[in-house]
GROMACS .gro file of C-alpha atoms in nm:
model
  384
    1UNK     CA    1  -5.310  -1.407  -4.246
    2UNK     CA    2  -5.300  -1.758  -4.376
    3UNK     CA    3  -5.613  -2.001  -4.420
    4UNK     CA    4  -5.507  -2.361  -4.402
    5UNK     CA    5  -5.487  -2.525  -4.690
    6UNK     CA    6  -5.252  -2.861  -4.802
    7UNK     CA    7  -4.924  -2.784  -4.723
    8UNK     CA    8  -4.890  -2.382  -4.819
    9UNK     CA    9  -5.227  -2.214  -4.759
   10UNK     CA   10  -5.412  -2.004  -4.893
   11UNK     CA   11  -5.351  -1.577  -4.762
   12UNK     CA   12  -5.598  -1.345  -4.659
   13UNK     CA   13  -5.596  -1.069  -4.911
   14UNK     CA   14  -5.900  -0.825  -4.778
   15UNK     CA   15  -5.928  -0.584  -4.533
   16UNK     CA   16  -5.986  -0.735  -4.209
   17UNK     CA   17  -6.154  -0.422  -4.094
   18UNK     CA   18  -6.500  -0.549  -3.926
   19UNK     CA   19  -6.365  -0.898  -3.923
   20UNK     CA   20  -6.343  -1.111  -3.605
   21UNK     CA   21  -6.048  -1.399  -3.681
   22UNK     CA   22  -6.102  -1.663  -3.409
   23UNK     CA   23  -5.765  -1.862  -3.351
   24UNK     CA   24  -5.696  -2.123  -3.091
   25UNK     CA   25  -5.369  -1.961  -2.964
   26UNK     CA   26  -5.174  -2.271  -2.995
   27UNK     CA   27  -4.973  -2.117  -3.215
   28UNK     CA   28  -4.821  -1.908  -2.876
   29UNK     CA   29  -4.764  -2.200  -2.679
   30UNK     CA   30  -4.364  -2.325  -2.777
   31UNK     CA   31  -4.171  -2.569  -2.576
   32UNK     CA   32  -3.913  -2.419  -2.418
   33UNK     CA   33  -3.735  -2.808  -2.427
   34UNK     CA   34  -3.678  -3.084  -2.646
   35UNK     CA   35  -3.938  -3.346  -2.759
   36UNK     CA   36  -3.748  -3.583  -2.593
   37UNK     CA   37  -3.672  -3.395  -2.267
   38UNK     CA   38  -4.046  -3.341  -2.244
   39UNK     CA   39  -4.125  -3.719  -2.273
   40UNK     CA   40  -3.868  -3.822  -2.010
   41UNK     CA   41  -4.005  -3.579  -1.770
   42UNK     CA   42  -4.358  -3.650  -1.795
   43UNK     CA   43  -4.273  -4.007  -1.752
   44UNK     CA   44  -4.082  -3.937  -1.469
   45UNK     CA   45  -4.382  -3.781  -1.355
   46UNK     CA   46  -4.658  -4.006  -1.396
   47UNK     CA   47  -5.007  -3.830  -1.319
   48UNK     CA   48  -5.218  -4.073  -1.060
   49UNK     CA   49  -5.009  -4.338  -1.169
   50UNK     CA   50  -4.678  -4.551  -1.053
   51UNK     CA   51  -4.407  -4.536  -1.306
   52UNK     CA   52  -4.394  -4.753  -1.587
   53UNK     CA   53  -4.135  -4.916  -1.489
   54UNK     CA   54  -4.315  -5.022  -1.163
   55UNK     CA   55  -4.634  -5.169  -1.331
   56UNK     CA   56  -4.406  -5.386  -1.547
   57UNK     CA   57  -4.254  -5.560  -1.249
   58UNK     CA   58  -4.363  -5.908  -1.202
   59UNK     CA   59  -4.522  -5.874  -1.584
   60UNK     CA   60  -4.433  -6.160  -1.855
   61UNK     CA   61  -4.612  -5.922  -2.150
   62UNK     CA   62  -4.694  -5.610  -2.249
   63UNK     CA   63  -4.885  -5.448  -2.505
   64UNK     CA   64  -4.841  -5.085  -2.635
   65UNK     CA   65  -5.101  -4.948  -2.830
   66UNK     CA   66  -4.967  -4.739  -3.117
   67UNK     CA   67  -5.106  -4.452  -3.342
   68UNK     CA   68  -5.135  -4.545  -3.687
   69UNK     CA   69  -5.044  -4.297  -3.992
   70UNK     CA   70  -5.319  -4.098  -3.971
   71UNK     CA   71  -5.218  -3.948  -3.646
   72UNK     CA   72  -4.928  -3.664  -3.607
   73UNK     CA   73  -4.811  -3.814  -3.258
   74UNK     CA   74  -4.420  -3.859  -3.252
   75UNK     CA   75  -4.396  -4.184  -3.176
   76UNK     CA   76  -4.019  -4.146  -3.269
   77UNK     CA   77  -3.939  -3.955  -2.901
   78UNK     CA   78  -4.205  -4.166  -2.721
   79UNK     CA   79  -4.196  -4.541  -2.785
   80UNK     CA   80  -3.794  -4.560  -2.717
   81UNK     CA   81  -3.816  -4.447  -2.352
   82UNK     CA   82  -4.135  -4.639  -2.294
   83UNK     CA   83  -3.947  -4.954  -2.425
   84UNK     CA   84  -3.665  -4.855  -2.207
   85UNK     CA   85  -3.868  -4.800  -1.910
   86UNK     CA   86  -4.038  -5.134  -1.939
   87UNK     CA   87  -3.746  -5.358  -1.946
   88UNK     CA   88  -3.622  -5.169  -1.701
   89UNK     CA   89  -3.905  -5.309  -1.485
   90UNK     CA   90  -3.903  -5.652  -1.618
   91UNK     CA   91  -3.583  -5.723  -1.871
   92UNK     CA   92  -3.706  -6.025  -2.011
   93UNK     CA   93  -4.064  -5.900  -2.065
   94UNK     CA   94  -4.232  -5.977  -2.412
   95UNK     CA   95  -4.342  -5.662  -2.560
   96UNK     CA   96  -4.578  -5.603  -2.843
   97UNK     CA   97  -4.692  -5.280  -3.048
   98UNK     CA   98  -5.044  -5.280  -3.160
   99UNK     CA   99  -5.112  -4.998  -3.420
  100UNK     CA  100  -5.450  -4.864  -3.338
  101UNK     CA  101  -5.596  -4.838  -3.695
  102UNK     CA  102  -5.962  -4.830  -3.582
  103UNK     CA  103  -6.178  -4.823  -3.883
  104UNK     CA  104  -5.887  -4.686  -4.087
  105UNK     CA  105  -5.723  -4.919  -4.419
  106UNK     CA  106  -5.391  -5.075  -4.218
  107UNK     CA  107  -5.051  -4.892  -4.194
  108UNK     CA  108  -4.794  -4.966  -4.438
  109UNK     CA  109  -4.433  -5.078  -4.356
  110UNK     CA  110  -4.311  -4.768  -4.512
  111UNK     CA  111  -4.525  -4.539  -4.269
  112UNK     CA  112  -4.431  -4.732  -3.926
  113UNK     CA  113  -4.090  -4.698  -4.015
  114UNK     CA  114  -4.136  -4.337  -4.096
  115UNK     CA  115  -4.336  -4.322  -3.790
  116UNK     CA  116  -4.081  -4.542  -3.563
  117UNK     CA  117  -3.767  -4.562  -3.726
  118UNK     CA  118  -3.626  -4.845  -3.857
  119UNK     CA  119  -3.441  -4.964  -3.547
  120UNK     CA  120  -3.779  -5.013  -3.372
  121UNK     CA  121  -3.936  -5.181  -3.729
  122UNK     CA  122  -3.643  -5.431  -3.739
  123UNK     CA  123  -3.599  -5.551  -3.406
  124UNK     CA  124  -4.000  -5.513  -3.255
  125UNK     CA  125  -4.266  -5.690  -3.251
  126UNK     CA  126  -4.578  -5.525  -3.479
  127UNK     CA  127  -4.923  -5.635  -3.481
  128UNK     CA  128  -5.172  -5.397  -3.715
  129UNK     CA  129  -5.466  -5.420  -3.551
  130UNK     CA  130  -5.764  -5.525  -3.775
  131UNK     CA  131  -6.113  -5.414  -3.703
  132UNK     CA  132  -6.265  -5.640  -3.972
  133UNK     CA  133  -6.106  -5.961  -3.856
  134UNK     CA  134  -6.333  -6.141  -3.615
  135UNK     CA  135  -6.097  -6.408  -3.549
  136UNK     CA  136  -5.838  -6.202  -3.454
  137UNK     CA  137  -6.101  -5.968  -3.172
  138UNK     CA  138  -6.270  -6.114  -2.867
  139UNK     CA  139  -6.551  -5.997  -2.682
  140UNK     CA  140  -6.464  -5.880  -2.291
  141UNK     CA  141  -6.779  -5.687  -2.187
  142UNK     CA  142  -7.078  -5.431  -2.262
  143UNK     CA  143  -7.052  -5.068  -2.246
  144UNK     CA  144  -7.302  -4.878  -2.112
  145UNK     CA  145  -7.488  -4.812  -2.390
  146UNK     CA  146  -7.587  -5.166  -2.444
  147UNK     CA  147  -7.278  -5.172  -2.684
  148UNK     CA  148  -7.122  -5.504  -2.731
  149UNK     CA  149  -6.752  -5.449  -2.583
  150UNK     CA  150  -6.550  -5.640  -2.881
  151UNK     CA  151  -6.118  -5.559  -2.862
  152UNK     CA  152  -5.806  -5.716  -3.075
  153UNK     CA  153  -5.768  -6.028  -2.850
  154UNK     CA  154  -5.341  -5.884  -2.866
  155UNK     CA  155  -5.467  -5.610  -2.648
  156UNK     CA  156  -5.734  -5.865  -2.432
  157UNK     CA  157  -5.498  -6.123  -2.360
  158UNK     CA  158  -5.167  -5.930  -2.227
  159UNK     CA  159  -5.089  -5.882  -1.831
  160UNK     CA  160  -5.007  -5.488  -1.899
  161UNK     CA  161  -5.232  -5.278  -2.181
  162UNK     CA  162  -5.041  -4.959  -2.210
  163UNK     CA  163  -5.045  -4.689  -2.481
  164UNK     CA  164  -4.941  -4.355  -2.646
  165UNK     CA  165  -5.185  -4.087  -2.748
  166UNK     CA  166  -5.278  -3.718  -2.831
  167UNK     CA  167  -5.468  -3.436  -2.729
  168UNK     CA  168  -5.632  -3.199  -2.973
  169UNK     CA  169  -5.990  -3.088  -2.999
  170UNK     CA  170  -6.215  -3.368  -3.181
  171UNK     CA  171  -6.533  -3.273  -3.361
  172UNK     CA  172  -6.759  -3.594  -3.207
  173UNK     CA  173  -6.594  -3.727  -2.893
  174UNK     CA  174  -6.493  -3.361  -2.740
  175UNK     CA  175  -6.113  -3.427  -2.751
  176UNK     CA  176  -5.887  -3.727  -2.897
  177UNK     CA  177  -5.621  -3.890  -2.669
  178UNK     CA  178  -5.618  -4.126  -2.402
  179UNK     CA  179  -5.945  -4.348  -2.442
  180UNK     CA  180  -5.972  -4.316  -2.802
  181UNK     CA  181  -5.652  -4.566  -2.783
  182UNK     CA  182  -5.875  -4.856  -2.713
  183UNK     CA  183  -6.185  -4.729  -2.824
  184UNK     CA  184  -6.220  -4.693  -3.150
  185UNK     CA  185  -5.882  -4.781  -3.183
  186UNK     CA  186  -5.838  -5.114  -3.167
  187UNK     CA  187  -6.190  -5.262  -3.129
  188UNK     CA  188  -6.334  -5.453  -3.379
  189UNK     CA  189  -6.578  -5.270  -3.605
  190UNK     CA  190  -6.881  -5.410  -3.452
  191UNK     CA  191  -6.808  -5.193  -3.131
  192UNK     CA  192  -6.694  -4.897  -3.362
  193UNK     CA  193  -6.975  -4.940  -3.568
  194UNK     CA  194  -7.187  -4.868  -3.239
  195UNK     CA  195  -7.016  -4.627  -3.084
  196UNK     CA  196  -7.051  -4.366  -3.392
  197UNK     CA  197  -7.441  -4.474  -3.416
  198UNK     CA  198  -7.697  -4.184  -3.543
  199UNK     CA  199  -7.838  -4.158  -3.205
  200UNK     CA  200  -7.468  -4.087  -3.030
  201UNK     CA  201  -7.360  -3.862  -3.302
  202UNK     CA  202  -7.717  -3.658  -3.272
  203UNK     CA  203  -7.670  -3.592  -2.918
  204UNK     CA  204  -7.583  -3.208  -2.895
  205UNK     CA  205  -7.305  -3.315  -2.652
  206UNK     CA  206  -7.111  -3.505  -2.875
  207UNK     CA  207  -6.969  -3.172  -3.007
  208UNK     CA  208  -6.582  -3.024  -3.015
  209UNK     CA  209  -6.475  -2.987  -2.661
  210UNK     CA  210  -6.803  -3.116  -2.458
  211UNK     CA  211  -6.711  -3.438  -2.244
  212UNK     CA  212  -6.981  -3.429  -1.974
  213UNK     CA  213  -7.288  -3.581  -2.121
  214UNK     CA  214  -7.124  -3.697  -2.436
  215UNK     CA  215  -7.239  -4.067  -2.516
  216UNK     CA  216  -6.959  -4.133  -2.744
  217UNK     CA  217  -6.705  -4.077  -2.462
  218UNK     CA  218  -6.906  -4.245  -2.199
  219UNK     CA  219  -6.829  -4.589  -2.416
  220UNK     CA  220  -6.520  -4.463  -2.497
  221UNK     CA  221  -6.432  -4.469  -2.107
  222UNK     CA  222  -6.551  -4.776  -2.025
  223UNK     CA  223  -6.406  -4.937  -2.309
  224UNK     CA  224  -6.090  -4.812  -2.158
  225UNK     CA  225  -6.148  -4.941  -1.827
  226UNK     CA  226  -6.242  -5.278  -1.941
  227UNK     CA  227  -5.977  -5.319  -2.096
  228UNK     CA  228  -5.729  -5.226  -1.796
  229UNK     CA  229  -5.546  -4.954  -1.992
  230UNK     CA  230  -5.299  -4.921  -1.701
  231UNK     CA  231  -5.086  -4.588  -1.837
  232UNK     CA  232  -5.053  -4.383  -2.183
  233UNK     CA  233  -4.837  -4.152  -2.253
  234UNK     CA  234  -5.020  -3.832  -2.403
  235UNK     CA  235  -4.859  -3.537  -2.577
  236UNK     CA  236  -4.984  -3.221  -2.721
  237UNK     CA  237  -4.869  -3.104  -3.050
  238UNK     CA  238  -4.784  -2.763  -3.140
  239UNK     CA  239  -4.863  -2.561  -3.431
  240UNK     CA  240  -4.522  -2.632  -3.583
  241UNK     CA  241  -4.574  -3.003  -3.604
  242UNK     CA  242  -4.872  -2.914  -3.849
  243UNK     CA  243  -4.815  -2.785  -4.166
  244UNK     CA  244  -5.053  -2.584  -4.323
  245UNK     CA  245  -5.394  -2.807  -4.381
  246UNK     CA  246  -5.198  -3.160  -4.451
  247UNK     CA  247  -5.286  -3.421  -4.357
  248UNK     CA  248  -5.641  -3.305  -4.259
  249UNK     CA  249  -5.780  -3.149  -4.572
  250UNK     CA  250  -5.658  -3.434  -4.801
  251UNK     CA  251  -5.946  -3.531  -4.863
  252UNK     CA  252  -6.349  -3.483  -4.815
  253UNK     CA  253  -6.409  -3.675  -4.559
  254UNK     CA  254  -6.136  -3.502  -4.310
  255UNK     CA  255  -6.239  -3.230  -4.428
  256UNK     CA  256  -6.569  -3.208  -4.262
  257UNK     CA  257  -6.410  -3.150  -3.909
  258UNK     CA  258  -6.255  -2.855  -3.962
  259UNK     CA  259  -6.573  -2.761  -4.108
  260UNK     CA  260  -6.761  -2.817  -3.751
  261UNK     CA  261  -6.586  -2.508  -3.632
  262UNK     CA  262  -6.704  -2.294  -3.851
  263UNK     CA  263  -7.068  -2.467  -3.756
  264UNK     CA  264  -7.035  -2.332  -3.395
  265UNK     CA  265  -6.935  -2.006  -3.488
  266UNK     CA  266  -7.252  -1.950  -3.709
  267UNK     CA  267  -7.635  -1.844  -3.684
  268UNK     CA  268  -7.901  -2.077  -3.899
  269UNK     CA  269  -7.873  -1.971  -4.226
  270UNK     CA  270  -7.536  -1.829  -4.250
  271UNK     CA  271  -7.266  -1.939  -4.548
  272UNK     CA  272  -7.028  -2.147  -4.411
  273UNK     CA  273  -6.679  -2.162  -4.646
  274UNK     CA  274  -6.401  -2.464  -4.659
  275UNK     CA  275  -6.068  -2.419  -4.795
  276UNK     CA  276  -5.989  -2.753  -4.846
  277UNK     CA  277  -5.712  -2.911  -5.053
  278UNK     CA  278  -5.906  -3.249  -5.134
  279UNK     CA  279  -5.560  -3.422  -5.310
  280UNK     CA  280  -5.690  -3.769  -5.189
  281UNK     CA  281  -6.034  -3.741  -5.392
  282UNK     CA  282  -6.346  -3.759  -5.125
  283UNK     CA  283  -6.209  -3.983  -4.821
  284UNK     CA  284  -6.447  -4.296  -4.833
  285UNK     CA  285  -6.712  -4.447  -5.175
  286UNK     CA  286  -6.971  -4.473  -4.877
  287UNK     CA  287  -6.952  -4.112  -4.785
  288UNK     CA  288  -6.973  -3.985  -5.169
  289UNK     CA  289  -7.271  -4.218  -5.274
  290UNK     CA  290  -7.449  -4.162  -4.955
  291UNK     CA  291  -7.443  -3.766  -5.084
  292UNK     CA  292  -7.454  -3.801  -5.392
  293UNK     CA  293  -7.725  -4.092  -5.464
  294UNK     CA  294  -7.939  -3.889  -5.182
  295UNK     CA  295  -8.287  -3.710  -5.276
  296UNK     CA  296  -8.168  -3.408  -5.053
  297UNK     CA  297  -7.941  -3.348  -4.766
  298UNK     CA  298  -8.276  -3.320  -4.576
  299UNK     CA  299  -8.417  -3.633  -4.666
  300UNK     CA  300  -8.045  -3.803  -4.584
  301UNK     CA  301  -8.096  -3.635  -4.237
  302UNK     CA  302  -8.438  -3.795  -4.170
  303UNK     CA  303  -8.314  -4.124  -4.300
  304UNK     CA  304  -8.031  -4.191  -4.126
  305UNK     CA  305  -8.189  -4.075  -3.791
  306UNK     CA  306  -8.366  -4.353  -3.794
  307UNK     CA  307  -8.097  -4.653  -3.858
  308UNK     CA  308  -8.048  -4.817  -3.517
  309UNK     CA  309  -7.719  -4.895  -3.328
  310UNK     CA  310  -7.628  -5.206  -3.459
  311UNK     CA  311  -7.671  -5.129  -3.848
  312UNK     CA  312  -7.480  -4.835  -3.860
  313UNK     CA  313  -7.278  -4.805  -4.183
  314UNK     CA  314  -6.952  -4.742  -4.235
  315UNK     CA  315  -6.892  -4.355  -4.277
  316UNK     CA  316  -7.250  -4.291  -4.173
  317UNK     CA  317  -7.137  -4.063  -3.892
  318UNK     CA  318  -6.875  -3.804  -4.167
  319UNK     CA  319  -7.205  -3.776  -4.372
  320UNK     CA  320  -7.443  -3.751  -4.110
  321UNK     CA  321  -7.245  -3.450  -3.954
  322UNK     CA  322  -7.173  -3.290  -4.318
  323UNK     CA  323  -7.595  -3.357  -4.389
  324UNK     CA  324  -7.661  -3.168  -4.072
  325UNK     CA  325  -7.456  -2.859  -4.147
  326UNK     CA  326  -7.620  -2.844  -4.459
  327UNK     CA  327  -7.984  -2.863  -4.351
  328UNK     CA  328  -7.852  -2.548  -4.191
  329UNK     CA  329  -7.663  -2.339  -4.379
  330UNK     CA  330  -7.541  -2.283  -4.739
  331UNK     CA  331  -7.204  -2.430  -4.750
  332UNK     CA  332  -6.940  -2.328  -5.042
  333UNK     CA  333  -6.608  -2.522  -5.101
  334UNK     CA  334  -6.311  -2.414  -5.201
  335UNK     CA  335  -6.090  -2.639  -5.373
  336UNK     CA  336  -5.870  -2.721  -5.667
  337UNK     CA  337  -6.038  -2.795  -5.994
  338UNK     CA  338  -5.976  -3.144  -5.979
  339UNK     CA  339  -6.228  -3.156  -5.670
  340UNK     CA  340  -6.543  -3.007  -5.862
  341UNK     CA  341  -6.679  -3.292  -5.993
  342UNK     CA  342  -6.771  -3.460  -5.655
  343UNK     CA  343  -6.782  -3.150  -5.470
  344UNK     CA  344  -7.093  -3.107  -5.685
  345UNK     CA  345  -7.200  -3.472  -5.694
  346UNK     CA  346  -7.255  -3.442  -5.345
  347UNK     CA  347  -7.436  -3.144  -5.343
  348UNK     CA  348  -7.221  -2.890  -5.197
  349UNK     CA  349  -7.144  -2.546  -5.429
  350UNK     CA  350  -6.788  -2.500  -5.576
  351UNK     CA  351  -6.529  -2.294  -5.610
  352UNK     CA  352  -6.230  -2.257  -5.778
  353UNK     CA  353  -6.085  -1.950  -5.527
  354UNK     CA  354  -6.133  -1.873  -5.200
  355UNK     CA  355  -6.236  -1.467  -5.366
  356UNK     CA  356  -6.474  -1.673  -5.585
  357UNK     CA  357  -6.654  -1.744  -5.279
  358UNK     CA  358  -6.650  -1.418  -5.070
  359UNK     CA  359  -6.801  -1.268  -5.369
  360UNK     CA  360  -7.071  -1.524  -5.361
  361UNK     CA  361  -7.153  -1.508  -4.997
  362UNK     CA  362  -7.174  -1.145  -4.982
  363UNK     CA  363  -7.386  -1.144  -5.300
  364UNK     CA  364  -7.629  -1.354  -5.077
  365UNK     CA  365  -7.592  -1.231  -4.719
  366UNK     CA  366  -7.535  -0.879  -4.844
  367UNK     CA  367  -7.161  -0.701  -4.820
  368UNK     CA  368  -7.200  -0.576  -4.425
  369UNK     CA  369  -7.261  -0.943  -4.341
  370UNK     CA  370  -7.090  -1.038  -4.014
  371UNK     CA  371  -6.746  -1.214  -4.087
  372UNK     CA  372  -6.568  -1.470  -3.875
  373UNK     CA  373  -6.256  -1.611  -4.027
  374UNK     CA  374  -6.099  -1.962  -3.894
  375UNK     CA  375  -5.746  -2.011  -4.001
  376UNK     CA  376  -5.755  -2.311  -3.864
  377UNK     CA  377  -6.066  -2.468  -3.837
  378UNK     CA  378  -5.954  -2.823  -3.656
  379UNK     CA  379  -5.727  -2.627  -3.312
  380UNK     CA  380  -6.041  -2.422  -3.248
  381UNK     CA  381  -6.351  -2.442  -2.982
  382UNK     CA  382  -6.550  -2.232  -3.026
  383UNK     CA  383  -6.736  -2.092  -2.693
  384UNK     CA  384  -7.069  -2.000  -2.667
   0.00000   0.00000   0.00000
């Protein structure tokens, strides 16, 4: 057995005798077609909708809402046939890609054209969305939290909002795909800003898998609606698209999601461990100082509790999640020796090997403590 970790992992070398390894089973589901033959017939097959080439007759523009590079979707065997489909509706119709960065740095020209090709690069029109911009945003509504309803004015202002997505479990808004595109993906930060507030994130429904009752996804809907997102194309990606822990344990800050998993699995007071890679340092300055400059995790926790909607910080909601797992357990992480330094600055234990920490955990929970082992802590939903 293999735990996750950069791009080789890092095996299982005990006994797994009295050991319960929860595992999402994704790694049985394999598509029995191509990537592109999959594409085609889903869009062939719209759910609830008309085909794209339908809503684009009689349309002028068109916007397609992209993932940016910190998303595995395969834009490469989706985009084409959407283009394709389009014109096919309405040849001369303008069409523009809008990378959904969200609150993410923007996507270099290097990454779309690994992400698109360069045939799509050269001869398409790109707009990286920019959540920090005001001028380039404009405000179409309220959400029903109150929530000012702010969204990149490329995406406001075209006759047909479409988009590509994908599904996976997500550790605050239940599941990624579909609204997510619009919300936070190209709204400007003042409406991302609000959507991950203390309050939302607190809510015990905005947990992995949990849509009904979660407040983040309530907004996230909306957002959606207001917006007229008129189709997406969503795929899900199977375990051979992912290769070991890359890209989501490069750094601290993704690394907390997987970490969530192992959250649900566990009683109060149990020792959580992280294999995590950390290559990219901690993930955000915000997220490290918050940690690190804090008097405790607990005192963190009571803080930002309190910081209303509309002066929530950026990265408040990673360290708020991290702060609440360790009000509750005693969390060791496991990562190269490069990573010690901050994984100690922010007041987490360290160490160097993943039998390092066993050794520790059954020195403090005793060495018939109940073991559950997450290969791969970001595919799994855990079920109460």
């Amino acid at each position: 057995m293999q735990i996750a970790y950069g791009t080789s992992g890092i095996p299982w070398v005990r006994s797994l005798e009295g050991v319960e390894v929860l595992e999402s089973g994704i790694g049985e589901l394999k598509a029995t077609k191509s990537e592109d033959e999959l594409v085609l017939e889903a869009m062939a097959k719209p759910i609830d909708s008309p085909k794209l080439s339908e809503l684009a007759k009689g349309k002028k523009t068109c916007t397609i809402i992209i993932s940016d590079h910190t998303r595995p979707v395969p834009s490469k065997h989706i985009i084409p046939f959407m283009l394709a489909e389009l014109r096919q509706g309405s040849p001369d119709i303008d069409v523009t890609l809008l990378v959904a960065t969200g609150f993410h740095r923007p996507t270099s020209k290097d990454e779309l054209t690994q992400k698109l090709g360069e045939k799509i690069v050269a001869e398409e029109k790109i707009v990286i969305h920019d959540s920090q911009d005001p001028a380039s945003n404009v405000e179409i509504g309220v959400l029903p939290s109150g929530a000012r309803l702010v969204i990149d004015k490329v995406a406001a202002e075209t006759e047909l909002l479409v988009s590509e997505g994908f599904i996976e479990p997500h550790f605050f808004a239940g599941f990624s795909g579909g609204r997510k595109s619009v919300l936070p993906g190209v709204c400007d930060q003042v409406t991302v800003l609000g959507n991950h507030c203390a309050k939302f994130i607190a809510s015990d429904c905005a947990r992995t898998g949990v849509l009904e009752g979660n407040p983040l996804h309530i907004d996230m809907v909306d957002a959606a609606r207001q917006a007229k997102l008129a189709y997406i194309v969503n795929v899900i990606i199977d375990e051979d698209k992912k290769v070991g822990g890359a890209p989501l344990d490069q750094n601290m800050y993704q690394s907390v999601k997987g970490l969530t998993a192992a959250e649900s699995a566990a009683a109060p007071g149990a020792v959580l461990i992280i294999c995590s890679r950390c290559n990219d340092g901690t993930g955000g300055e915000g997220f490290y100082r918050a940690l690190k400059d804090c008097e405790s995790p607990e005192k963190l926790q009571e803080e930002t509790l309190k910081i209303p909607m509309e002066q929530t910080n950026p990265d408040q909601w990673e360290y708020q999640i991290l702060v609440r797992m360790m009000c509750k357990h005693h969390i060791i992480f496991v990562s190269d020796p490069s990573a010690r330094q901050f994984v100690e600055d922010m007041k987490l234990e360290y160490a160097p090997d993943l039998e390092t920490a066993l050794d520790r955990a059954y020195a403090l929970k005793g060495k018939d403590a109940h073991t559950v082992v997450i290969p791969n802590g970001i595919s799994v939903i855990v079920e109460e």
